[in-house]
PDB file of C-alpha atoms in Angstrom:
ATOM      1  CA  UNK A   1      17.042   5.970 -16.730  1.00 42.00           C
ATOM      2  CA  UNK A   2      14.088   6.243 -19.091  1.00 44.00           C
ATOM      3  CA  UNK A   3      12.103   9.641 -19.774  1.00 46.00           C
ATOM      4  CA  UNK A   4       9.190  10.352 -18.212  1.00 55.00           C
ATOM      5  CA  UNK A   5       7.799  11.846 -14.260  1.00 80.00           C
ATOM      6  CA  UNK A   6       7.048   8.293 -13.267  1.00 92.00           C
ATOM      7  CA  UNK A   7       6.265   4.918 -13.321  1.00 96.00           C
ATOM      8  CA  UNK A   8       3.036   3.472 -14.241  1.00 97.00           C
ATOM      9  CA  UNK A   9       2.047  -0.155 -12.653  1.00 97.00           C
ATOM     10  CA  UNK A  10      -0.464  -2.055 -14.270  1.00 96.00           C
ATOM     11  CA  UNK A  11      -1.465  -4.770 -11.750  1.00 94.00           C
ATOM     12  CA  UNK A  12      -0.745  -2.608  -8.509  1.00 93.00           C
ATOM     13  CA  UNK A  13      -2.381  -4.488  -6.200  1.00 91.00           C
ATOM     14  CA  UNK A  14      -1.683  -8.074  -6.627  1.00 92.00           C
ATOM     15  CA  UNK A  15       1.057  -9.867  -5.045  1.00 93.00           C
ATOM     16  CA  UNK A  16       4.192  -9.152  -7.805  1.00 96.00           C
ATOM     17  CA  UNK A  17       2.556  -5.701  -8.983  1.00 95.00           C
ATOM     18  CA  UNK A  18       2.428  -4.238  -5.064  1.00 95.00           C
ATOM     19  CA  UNK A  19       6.145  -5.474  -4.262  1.00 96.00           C
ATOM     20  CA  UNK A  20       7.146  -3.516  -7.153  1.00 97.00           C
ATOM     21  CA  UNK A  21       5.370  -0.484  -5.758  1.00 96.00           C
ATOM     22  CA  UNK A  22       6.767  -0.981  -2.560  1.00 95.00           C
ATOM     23  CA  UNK A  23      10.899  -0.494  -3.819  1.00 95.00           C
ATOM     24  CA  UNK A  24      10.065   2.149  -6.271  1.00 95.00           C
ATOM     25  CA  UNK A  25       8.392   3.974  -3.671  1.00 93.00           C
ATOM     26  CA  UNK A  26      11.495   3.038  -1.026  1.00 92.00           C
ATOM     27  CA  UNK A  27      13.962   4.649  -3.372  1.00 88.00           C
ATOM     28  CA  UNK A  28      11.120   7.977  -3.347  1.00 87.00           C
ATOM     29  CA  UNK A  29      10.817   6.866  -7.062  1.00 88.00           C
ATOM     30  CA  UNK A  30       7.374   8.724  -8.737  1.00 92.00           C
ATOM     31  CA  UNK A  31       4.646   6.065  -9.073  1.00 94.00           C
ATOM     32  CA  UNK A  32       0.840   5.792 -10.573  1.00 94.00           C
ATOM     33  CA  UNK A  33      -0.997   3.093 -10.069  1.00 94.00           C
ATOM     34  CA  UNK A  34      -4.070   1.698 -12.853  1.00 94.00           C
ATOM     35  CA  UNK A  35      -6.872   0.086 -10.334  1.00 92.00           C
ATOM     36  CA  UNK A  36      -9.894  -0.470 -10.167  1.00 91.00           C
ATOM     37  CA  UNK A  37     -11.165   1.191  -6.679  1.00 89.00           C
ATOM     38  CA  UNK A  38      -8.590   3.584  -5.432  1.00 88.00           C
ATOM     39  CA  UNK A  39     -10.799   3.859  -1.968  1.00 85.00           C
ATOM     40  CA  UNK A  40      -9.990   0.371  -1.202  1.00 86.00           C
ATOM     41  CA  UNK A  41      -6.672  -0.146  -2.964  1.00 88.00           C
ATOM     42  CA  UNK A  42      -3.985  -0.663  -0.188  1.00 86.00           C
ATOM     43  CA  UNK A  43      -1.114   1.405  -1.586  1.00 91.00           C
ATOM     44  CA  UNK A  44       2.217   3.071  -0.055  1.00 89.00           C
ATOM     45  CA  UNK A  45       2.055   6.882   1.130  1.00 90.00           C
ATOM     46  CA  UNK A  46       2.674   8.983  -2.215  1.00 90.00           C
ATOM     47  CA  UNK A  47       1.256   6.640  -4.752  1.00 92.00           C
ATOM     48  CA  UNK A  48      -1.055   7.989  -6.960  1.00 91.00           C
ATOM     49  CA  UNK A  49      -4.173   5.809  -7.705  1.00 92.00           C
ATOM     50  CA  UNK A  50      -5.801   6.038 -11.102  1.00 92.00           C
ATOM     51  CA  UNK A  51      -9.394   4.696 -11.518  1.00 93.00           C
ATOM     52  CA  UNK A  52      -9.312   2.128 -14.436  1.00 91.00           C
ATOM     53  CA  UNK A  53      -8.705  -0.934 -16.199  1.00 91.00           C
ATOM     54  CA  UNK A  54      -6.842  -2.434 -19.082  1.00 91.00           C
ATOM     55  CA  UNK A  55     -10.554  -3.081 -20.998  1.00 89.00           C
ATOM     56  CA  UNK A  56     -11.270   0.310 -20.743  1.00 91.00           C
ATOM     57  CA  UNK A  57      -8.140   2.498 -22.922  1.00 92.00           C
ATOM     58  CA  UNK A  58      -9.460   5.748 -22.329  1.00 92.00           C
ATOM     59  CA  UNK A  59      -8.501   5.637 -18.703  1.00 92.00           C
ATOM     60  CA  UNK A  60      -4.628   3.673 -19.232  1.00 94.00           C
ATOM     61  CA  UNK A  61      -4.197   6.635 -21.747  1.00 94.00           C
ATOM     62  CA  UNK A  62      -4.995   9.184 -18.817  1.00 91.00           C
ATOM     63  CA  UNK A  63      -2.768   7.084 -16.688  1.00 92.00           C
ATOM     64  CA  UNK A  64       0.147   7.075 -19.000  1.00 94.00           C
ATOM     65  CA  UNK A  65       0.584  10.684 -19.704  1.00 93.00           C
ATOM     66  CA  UNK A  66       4.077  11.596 -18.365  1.00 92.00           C
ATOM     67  CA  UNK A  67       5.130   8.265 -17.365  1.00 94.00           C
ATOM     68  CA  UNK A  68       8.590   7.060 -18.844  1.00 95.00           C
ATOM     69  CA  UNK A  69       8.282   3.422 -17.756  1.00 97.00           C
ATOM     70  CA  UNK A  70       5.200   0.827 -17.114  1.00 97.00           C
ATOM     71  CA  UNK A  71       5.356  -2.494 -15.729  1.00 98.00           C
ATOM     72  CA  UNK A  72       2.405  -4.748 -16.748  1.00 97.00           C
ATOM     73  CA  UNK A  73       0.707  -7.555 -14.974  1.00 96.00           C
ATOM     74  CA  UNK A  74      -1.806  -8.485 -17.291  1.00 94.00           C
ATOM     75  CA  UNK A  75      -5.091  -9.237 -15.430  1.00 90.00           C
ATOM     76  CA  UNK A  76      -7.615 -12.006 -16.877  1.00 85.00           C
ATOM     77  CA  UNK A  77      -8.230  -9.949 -19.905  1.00 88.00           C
ATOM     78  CA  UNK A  78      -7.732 -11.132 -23.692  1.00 91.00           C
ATOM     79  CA  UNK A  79      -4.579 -11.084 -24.808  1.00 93.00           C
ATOM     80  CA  UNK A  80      -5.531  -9.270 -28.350  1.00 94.00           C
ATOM     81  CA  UNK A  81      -5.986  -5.967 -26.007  1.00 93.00           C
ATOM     82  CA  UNK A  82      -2.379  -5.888 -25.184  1.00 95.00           C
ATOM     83  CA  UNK A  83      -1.753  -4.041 -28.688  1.00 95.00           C
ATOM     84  CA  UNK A  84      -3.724  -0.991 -28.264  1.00 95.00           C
ATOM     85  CA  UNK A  85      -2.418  -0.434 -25.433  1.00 95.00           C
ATOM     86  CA  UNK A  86       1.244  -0.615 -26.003  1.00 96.00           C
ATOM     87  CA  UNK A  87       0.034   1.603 -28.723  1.00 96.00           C
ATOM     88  CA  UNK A  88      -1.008   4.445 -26.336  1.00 96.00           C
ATOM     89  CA  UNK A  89       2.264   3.707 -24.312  1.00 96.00           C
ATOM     90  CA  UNK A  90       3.926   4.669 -27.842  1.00 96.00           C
ATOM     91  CA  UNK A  91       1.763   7.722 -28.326  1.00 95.00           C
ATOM     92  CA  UNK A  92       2.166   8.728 -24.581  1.00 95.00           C
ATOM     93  CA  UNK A  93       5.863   9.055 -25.274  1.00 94.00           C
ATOM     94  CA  UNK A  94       6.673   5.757 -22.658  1.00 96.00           C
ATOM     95  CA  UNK A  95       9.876   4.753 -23.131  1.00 96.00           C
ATOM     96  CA  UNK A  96      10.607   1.766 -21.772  1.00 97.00           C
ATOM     97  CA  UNK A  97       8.061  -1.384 -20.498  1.00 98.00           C
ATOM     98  CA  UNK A  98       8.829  -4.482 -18.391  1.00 98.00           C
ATOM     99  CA  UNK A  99       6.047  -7.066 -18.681  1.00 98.00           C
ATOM    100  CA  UNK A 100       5.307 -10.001 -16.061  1.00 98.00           C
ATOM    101  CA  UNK A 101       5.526 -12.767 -18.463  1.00 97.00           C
ATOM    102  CA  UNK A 102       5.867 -16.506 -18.163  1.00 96.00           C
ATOM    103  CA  UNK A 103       8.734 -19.664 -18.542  1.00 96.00           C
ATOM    104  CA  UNK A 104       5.975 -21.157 -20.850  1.00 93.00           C
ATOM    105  CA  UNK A 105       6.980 -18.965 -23.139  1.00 95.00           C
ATOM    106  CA  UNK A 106       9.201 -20.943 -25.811  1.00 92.00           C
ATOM    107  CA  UNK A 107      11.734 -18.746 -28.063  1.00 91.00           C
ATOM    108  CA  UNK A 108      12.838 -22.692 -29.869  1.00 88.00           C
ATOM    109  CA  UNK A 109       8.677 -23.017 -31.254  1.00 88.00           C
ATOM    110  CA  UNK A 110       6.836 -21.252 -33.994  1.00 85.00           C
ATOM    111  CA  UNK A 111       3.875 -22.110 -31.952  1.00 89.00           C
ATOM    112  CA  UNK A 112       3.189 -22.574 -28.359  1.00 88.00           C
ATOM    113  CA  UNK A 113       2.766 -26.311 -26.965  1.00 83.00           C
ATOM    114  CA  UNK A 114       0.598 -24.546 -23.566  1.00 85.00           C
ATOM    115  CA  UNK A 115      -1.802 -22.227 -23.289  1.00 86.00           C
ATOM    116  CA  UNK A 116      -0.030 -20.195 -21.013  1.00 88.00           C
ATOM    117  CA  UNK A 117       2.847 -19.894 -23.294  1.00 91.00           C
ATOM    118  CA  UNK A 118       0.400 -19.359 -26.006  1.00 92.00           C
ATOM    119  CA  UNK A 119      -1.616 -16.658 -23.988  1.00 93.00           C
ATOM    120  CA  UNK A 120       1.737 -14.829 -22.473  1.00 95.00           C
ATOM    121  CA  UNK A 121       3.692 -15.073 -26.183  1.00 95.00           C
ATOM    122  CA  UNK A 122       0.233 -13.050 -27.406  1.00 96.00           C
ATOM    123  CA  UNK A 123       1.248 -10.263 -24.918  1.00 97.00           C
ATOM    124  CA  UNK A 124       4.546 -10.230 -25.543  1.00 97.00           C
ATOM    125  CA  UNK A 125       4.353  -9.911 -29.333  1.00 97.00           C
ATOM    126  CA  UNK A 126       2.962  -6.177 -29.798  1.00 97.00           C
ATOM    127  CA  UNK A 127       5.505  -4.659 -27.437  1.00 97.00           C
ATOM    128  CA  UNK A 128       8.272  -6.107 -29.114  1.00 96.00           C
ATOM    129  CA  UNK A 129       7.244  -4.793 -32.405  1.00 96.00           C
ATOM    130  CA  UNK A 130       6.864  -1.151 -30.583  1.00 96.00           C
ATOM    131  CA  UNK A 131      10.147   0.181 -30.857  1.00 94.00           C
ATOM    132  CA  UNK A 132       9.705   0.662 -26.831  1.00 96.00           C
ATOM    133  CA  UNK A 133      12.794  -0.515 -24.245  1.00 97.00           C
ATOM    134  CA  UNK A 134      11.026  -3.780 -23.256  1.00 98.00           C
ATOM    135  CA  UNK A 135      11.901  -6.499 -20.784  1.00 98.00           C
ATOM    136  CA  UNK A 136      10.550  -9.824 -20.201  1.00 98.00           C
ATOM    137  CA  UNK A 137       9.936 -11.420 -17.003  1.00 98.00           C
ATOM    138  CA  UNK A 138       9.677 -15.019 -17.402  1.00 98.00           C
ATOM    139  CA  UNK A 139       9.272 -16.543 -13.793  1.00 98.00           C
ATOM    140  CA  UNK A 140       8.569 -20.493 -13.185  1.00 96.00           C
ATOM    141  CA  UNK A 141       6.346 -21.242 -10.327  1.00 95.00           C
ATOM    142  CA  UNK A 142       5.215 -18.888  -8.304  1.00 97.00           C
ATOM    143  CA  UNK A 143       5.992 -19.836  -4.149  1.00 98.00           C
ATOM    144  CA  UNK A 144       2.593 -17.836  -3.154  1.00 97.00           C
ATOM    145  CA  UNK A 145       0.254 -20.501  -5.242  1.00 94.00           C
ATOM    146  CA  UNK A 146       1.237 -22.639  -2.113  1.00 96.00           C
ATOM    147  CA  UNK A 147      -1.431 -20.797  -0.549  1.00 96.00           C
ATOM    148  CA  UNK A 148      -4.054 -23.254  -1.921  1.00 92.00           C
ATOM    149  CA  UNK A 149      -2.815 -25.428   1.020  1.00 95.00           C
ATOM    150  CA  UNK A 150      -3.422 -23.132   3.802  1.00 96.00           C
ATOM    151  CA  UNK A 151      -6.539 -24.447   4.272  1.00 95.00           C
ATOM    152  CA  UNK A 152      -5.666 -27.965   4.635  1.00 96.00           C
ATOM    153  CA  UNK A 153      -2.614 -27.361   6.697  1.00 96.00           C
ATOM    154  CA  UNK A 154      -4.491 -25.608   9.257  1.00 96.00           C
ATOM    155  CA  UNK A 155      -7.335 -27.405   9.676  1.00 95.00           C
ATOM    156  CA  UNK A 156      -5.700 -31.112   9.794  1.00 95.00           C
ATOM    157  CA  UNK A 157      -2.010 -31.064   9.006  1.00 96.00           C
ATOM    158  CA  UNK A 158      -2.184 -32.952   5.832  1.00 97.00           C
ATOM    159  CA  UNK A 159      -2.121 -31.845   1.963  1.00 97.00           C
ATOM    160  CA  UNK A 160      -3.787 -34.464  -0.580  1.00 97.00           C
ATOM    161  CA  UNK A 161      -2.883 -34.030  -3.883  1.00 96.00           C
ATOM    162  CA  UNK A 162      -0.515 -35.978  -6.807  1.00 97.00           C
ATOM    163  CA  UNK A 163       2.679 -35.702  -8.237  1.00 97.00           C
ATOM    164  CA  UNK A 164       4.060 -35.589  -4.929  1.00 97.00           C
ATOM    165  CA  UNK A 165       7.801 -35.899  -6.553  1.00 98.00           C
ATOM    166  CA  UNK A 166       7.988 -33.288  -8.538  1.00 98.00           C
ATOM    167  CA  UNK A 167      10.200 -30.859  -7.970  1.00 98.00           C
ATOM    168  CA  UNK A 168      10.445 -27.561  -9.169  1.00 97.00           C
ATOM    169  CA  UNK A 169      11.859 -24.179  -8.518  1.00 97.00           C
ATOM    170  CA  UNK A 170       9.460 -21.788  -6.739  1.00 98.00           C
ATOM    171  CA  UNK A 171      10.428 -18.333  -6.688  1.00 98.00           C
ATOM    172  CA  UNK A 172       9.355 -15.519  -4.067  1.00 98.00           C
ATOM    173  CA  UNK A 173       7.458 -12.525  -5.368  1.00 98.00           C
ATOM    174  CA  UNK A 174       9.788 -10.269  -3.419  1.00 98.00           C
ATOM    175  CA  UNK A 175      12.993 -11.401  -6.406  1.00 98.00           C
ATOM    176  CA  UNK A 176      10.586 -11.013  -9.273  1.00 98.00           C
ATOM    177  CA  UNK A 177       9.862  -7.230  -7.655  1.00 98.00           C
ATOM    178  CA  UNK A 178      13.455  -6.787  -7.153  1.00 98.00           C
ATOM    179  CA  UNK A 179      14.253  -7.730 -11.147  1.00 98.00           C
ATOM    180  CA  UNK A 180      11.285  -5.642 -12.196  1.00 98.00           C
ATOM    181  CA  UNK A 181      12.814  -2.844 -10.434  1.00 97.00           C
ATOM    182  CA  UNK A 182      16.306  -2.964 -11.988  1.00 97.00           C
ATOM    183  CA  UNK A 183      14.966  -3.314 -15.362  1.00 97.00           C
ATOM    184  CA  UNK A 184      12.588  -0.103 -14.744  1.00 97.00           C
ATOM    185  CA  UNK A 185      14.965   1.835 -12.955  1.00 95.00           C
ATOM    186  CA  UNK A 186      18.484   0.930 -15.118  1.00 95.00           C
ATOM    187  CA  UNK A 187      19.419   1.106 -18.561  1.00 95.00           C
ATOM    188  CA  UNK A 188      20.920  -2.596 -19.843  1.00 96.00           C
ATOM    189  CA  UNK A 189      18.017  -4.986 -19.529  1.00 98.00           C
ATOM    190  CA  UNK A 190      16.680  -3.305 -22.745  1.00 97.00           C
ATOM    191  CA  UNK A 191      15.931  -6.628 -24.941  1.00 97.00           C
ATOM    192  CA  UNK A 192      16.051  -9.135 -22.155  1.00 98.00           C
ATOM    193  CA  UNK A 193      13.851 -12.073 -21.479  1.00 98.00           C
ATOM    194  CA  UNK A 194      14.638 -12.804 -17.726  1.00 98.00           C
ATOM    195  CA  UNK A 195      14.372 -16.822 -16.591  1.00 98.00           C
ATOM    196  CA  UNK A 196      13.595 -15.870 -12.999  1.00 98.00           C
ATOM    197  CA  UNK A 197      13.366 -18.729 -10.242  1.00 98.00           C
ATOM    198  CA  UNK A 198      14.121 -19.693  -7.100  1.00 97.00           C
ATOM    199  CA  UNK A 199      17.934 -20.522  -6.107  1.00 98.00           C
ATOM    200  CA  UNK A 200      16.848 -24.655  -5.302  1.00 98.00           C
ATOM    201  CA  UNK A 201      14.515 -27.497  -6.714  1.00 98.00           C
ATOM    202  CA  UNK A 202      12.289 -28.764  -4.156  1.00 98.00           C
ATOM    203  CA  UNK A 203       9.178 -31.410  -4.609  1.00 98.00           C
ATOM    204  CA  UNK A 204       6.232 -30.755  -3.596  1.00 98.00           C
ATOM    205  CA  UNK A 205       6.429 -33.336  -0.761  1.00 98.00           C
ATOM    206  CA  UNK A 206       9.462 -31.214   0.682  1.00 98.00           C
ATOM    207  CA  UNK A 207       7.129 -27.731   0.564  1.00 98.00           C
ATOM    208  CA  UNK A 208       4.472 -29.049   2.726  1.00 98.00           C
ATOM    209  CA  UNK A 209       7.349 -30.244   4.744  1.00 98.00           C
ATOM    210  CA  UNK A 210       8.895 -27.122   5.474  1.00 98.00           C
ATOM    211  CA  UNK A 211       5.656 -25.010   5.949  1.00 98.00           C
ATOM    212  CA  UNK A 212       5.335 -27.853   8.831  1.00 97.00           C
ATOM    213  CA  UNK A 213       9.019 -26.914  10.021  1.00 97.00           C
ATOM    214  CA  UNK A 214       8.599 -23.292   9.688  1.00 97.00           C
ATOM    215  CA  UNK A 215       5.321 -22.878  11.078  1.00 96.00           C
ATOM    216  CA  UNK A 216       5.945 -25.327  14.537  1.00 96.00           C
ATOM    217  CA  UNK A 217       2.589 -27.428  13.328  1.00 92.00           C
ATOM    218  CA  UNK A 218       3.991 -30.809  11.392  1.00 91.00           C
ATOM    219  CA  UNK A 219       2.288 -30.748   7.600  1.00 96.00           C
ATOM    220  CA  UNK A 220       3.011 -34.177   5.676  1.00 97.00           C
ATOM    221  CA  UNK A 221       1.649 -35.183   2.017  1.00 98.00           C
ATOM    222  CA  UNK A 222      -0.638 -37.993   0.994  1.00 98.00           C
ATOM    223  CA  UNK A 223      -0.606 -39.270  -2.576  1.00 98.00           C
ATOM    224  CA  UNK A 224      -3.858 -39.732  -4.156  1.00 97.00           C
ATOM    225  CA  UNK A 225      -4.959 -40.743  -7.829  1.00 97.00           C
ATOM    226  CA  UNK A 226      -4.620 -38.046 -10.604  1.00 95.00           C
ATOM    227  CA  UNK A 227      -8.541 -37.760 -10.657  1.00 95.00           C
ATOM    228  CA  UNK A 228      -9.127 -37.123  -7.343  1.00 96.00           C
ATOM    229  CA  UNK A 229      -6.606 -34.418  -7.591  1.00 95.00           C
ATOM    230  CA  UNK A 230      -8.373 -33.552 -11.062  1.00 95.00           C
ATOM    231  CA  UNK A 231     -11.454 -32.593  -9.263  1.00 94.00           C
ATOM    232  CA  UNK A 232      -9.854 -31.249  -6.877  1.00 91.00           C
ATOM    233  CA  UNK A 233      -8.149 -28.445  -8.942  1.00 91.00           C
ATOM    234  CA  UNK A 234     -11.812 -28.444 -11.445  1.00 93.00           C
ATOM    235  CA  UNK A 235     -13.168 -26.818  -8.391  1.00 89.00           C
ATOM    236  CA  UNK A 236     -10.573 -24.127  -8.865  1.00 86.00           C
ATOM    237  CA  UNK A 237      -9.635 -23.545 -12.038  1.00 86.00           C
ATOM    238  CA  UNK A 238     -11.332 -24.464 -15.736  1.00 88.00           C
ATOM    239  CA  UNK A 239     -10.582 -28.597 -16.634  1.00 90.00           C
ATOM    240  CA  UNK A 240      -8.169 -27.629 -19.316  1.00 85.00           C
ATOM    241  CA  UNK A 241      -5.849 -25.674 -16.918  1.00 84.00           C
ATOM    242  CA  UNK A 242      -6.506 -27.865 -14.410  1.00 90.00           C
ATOM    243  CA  UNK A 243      -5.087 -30.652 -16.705  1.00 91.00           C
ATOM    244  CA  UNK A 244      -2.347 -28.589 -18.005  1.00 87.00           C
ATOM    245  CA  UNK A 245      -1.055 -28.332 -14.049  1.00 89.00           C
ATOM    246  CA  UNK A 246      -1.362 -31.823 -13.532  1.00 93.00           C
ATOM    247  CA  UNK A 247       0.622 -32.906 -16.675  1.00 93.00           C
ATOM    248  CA  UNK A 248       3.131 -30.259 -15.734  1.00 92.00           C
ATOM    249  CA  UNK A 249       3.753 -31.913 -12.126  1.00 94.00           C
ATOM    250  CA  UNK A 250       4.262 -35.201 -13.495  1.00 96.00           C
ATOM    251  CA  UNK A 251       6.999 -34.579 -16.227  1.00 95.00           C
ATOM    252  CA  UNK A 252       8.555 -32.537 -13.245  1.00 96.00           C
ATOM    253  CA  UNK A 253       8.858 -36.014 -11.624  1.00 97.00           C
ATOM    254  CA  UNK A 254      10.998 -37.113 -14.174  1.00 95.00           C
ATOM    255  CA  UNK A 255      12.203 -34.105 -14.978  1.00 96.00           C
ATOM    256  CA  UNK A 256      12.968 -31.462 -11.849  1.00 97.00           C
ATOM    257  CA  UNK A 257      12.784 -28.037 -12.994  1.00 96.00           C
ATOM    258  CA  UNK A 258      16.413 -26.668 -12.501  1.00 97.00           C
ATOM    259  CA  UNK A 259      17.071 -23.067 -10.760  1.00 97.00           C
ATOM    260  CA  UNK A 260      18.600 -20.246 -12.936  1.00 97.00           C
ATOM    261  CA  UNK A 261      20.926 -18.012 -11.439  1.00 96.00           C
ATOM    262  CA  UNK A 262      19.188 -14.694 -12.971  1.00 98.00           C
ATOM    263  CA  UNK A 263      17.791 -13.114 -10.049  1.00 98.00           C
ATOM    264  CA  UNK A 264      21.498 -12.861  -8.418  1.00 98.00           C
ATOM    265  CA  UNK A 265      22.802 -11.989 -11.957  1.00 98.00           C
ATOM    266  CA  UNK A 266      20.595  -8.730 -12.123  1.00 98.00           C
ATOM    267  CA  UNK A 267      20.076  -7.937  -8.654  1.00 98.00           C
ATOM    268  CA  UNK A 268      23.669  -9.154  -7.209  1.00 97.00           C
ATOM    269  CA  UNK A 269      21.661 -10.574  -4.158  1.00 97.00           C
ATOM    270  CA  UNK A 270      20.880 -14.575  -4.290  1.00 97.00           C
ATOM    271  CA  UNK A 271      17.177 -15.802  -4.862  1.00 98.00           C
ATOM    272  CA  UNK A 272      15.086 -16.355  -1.869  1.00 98.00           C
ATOM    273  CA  UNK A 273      14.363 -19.786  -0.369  1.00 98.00           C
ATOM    274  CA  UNK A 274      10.856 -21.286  -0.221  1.00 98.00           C
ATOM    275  CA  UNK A 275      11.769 -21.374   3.287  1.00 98.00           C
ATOM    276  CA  UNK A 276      12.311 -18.126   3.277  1.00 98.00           C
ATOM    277  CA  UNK A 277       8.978 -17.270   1.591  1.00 98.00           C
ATOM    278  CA  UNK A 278       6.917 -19.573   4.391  1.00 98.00           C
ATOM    279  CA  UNK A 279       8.749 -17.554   6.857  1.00 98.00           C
ATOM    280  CA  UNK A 280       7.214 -14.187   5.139  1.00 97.00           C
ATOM    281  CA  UNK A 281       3.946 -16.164   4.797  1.00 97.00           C
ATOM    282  CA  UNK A 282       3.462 -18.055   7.898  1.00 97.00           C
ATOM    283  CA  UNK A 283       0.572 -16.551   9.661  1.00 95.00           C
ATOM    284  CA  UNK A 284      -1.248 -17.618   6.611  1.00 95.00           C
ATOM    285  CA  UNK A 285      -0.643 -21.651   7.067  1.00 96.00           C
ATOM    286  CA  UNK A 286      -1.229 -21.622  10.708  1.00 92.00           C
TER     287      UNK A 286
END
């Protein structure tokens, strides 16, 4: 195991950041935790909150004295403020850093073809030049950003949207925590970019069908035009990520994202289902 009195966790409180809390704190592992408001931040018994924020290095610096290991979720922040921080990590003494990265990320480019392989390559560029342990967590799609659905499910049952057929590989927060974990915890992942993803390719017609299976409340899709579901998602996000997910669904039609078999590999246990994940979630859709 790495140096250090703990384990710092950048990112505490979101959904892959607070399952990582959880196990270290199961196995009575040290943790700090960088957030914002430590009144309101929901965290385990014996977690130590730290008032601060990635924009602000005076207060990661306080949070990084004695810790041996960090895991980083990097918030909506620029990626250019990744490198003075890995350079406090450095001057802290921090020995080894896992970072919550993305499968946008292409090692075959000298440039990235997405902006979220261009914005996740920018943070994982300074800590690979830092001489630190580092680990990569590259996860395809997330099963929680089915939550944009819960609305519609509840209320009438049906989810309108394109790209119906596509079919990807959602993976549950819960095995991205898990492969954090090993990598903090156990010496051998030092070097590794992780492909993490669920253990099955499902479209997206087949995930509103199981929430409707899981749940006891029948969901079903309905197709409609790319705009609609443009302006749909420009309600949500900014048009050119907006357009970035909608050109991602449709090569998944013709091309279904295929599982990887790393979460068994480093954890020995087999990736969770999406079933499995709507069972976790499924107050939430009904």
């Amino acid at each position: 195991m790495a140096n250090g009195q703990h384990t710092l966790v950048i990112g505490a409180t979101g959904n892959v950041g607070g399952e990582v809390v959880v196990r270290l704190r199961e196995s009575d592992a040290p943790v700090r935790a960088l957030v914002r408001d430590p009144a309101g931040a929901a965290l385990p018994d014996g977690v130590r909150a730290i008032k601060g924020d990635v924009g602000e290095p005076s207060t990661v610096e306080e949070a990084a004295v004695g810790a041996g290991r960090v895991f980083v979720v990097w918030p909506m922040r620029p990626p250019e403020e990744m490198g003075p921080l890995v350079d406090i990590f450095v001057r802290q003494g921090v020995r080894r850093i896992v970072l919550l990265s993305s499968a946008a990320v292409r090692d075959d480019v000298e440039e990235q073809d997405n902006p979220i392989g261009v914005l996740h390559a920018a943070l994982e560029r300074p800590i690979e030049r830092s001489g630190l342990e580092w680990t990569f967590l590259r996860p395809h799609t997330f099963a929680a950003n089915t939550r944009l659905w819960a609305d519609a499910i509840r209320s009438e049952g049906v989810v309108r949207d394109a790209h119906g057929a596509a079919g990807m590989t959602l993976i549950h927060e819960k095995d991205i925590a898990a492969v954090a974990v090993r990598a903090l915890t156990e010496d051998g992942h030092a070097g590794e970019k992780y492909e993490l993803s669920g253990p099955e390719t499902i479209t997206q017609v087949e995930q509103v069908r199981t929430i409707g299976e899981v749940t006891g409340r029948p969901a079903r899709w309905e197709e409609i035009p790319r705009e609609q579901a443009r302006r749909q998602l420009v309600s949500r996000y900014p048009a050119e990520v907006a357009d970035l997910m909608l050109d991602g669904y449709a090569r998944m039609v013709d091309e279904p994202v295929r599982p990887t078999a790393v979460v068994e590999k480093v954890t020995g246990v087999p990736a969770r289902t999406y079933r499995e994940w709507v069972a976790d979630h499924v107050g939430e859709f009904r």
